[in-house]
Coordinates of C-alpha atoms in Angstrom, one line a residue:
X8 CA -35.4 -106.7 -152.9
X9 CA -31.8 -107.5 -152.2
X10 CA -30.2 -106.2 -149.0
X11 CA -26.4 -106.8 -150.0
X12 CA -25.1 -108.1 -152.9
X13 CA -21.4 -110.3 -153.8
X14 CA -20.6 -108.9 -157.1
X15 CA -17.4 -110.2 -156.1
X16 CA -19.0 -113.8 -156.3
X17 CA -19.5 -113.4 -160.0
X18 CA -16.0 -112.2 -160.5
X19 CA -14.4 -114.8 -158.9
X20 CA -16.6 -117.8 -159.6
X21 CA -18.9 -119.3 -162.3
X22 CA -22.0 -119.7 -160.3
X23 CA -24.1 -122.8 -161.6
X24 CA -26.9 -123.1 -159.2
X25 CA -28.8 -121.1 -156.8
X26 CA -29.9 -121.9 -153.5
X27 CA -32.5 -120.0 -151.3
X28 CA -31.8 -120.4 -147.4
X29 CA -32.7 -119.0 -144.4
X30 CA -30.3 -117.3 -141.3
X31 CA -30.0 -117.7 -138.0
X32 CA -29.5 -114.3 -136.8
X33 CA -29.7 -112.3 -133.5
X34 CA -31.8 -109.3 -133.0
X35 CA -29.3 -107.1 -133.2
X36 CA -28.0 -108.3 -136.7
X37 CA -31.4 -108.2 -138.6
X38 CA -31.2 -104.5 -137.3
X39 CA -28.2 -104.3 -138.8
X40 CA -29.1 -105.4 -141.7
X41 CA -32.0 -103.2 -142.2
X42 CA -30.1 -100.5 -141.5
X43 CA -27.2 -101.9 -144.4
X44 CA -24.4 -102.4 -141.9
X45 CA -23.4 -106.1 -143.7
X46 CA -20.7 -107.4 -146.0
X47 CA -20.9 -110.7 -147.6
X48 CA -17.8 -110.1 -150.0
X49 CA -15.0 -112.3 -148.0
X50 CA -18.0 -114.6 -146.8
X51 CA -18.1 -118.6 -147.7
X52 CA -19.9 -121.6 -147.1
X53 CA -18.5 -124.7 -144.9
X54 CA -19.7 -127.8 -144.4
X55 CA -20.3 -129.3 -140.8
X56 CA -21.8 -132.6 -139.2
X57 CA -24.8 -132.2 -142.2
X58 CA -25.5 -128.7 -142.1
X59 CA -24.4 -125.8 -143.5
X60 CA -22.8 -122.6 -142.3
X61 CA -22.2 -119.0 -143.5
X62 CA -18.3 -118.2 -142.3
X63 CA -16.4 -114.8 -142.8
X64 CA -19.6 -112.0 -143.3
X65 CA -19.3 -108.8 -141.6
X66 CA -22.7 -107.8 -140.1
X67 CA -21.4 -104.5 -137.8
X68 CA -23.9 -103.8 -134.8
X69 CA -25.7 -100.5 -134.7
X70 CA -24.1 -97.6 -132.1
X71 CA -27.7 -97.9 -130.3
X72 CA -27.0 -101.4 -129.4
X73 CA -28.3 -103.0 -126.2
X74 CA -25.0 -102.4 -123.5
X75 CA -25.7 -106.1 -121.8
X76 CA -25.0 -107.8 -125.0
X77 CA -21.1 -107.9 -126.6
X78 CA -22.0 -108.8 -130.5
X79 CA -19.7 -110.5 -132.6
X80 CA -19.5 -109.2 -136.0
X81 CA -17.9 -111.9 -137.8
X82 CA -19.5 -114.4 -136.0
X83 CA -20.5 -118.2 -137.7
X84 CA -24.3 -118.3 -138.7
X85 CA -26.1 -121.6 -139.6
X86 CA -27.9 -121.6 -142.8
X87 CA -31.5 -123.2 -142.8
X88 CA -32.3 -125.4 -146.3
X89 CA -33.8 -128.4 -146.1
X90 CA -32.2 -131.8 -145.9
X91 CA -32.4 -133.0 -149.5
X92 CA -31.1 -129.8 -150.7
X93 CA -28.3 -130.7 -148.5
X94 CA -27.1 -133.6 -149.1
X95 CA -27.5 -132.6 -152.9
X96 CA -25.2 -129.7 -152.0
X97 CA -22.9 -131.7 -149.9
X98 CA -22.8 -134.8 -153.1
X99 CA -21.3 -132.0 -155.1
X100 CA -19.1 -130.1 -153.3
X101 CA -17.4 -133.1 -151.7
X102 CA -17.3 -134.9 -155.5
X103 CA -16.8 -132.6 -158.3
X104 CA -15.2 -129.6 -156.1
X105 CA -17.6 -127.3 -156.0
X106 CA -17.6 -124.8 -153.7
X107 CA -20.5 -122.9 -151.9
X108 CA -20.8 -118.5 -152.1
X109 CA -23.0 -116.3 -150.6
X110 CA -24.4 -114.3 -153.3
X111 CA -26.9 -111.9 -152.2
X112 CA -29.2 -111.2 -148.7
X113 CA -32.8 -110.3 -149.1
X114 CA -36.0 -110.4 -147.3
X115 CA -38.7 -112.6 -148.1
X116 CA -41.8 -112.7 -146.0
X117 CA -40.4 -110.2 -143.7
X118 CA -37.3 -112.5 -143.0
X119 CA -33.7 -112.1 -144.1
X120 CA -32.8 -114.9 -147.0
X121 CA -29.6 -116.0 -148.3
X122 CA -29.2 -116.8 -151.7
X123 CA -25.9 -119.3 -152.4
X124 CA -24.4 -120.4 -155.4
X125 CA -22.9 -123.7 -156.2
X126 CA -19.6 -122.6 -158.2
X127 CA -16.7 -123.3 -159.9
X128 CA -13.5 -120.8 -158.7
X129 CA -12.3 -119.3 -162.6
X130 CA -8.7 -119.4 -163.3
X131 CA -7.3 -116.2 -163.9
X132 CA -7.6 -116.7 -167.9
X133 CA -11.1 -116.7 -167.2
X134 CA -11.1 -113.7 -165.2
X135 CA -9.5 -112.0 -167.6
X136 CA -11.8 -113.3 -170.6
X137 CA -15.4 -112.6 -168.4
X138 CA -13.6 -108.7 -168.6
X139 CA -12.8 -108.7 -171.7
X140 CA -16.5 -109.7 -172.8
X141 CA -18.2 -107.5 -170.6
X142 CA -16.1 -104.0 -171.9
X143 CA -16.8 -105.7 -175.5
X144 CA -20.3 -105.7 -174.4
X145 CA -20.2 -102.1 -172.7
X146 CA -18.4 -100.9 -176.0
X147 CA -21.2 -102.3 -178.1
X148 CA -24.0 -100.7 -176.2
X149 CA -22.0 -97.4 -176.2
X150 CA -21.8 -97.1 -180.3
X151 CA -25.2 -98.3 -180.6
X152 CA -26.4 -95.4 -178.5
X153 CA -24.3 -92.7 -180.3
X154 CA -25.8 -91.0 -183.2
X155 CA -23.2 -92.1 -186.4
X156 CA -20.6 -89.3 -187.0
X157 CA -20.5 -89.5 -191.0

């Protein structure tokens, strides 16, 4: 069951593969998350010393916070995959310019999982052609619904 979803993500990117990885989070931000106080939207991937983190998501800490701790909303959280998946992902993105999206956080196991997805950014032709598909498709489904008018 997904927690938050990056429909952005698909908008933006042509997502290739999927990768399953685990978070490094705080107490406070699972709460959070449980409660549906996150944002993955503006969120990306970056690549440091061999490992992977999760930059620019917006986890906001619950009014019932503890009052000894000061959390940090947008702060960096490692991403936990393991190392051949890594340097796989790292191969790619530094090679054929991929780039690395959040896509969606779920729980699996009773932990919070982050699926990523190795993409391509779309030009804005693309953009434009993905919209023009999906209200084709949207239009389609619509008159096949409807009862003919003849």
């Amino acid at each position: 069951m997904s927690i938050i979803d990056n429909r952005k993500a698909f908008y933006d990117y042509s997502v290739e593969e999927r990768y399953e990885a685990g978070l490094v989070l705080e107490g406070w931000e699972v709460k959070a998350l449980r409660a549906g106080r996150g944002q993955i939207k503006e969120g990306y991937v970056v690549i440091k010393n061999n490992e992977l983190f999760l930059i620019g998501t917006h986890i906001s800490p619950l009014p019932e916070a503890s009052t000894h701790i000061h959390p940090d909303p947008v702060r960096t959280r490692k991403l936990l995959l393991h190392s051949e998946e890594i340097s796989k992902l790292i191969g790619k993105v530094e090679q054929r310019g991929y780039t690395l999206v959040p896509l969606n956080f779920h729980y699996k196991g009773g932990r919070v999982k982050c699926e990523i997805g190795l993409a391509k950014g779309k030009k804005q032709h693309d953009k434009r052609e993905t919209e023009k598909k999906r209200d084709w498709e949207r239009e389609k489904a619509r008159l096949m619904r409807s009862p003919s008018q003849s």
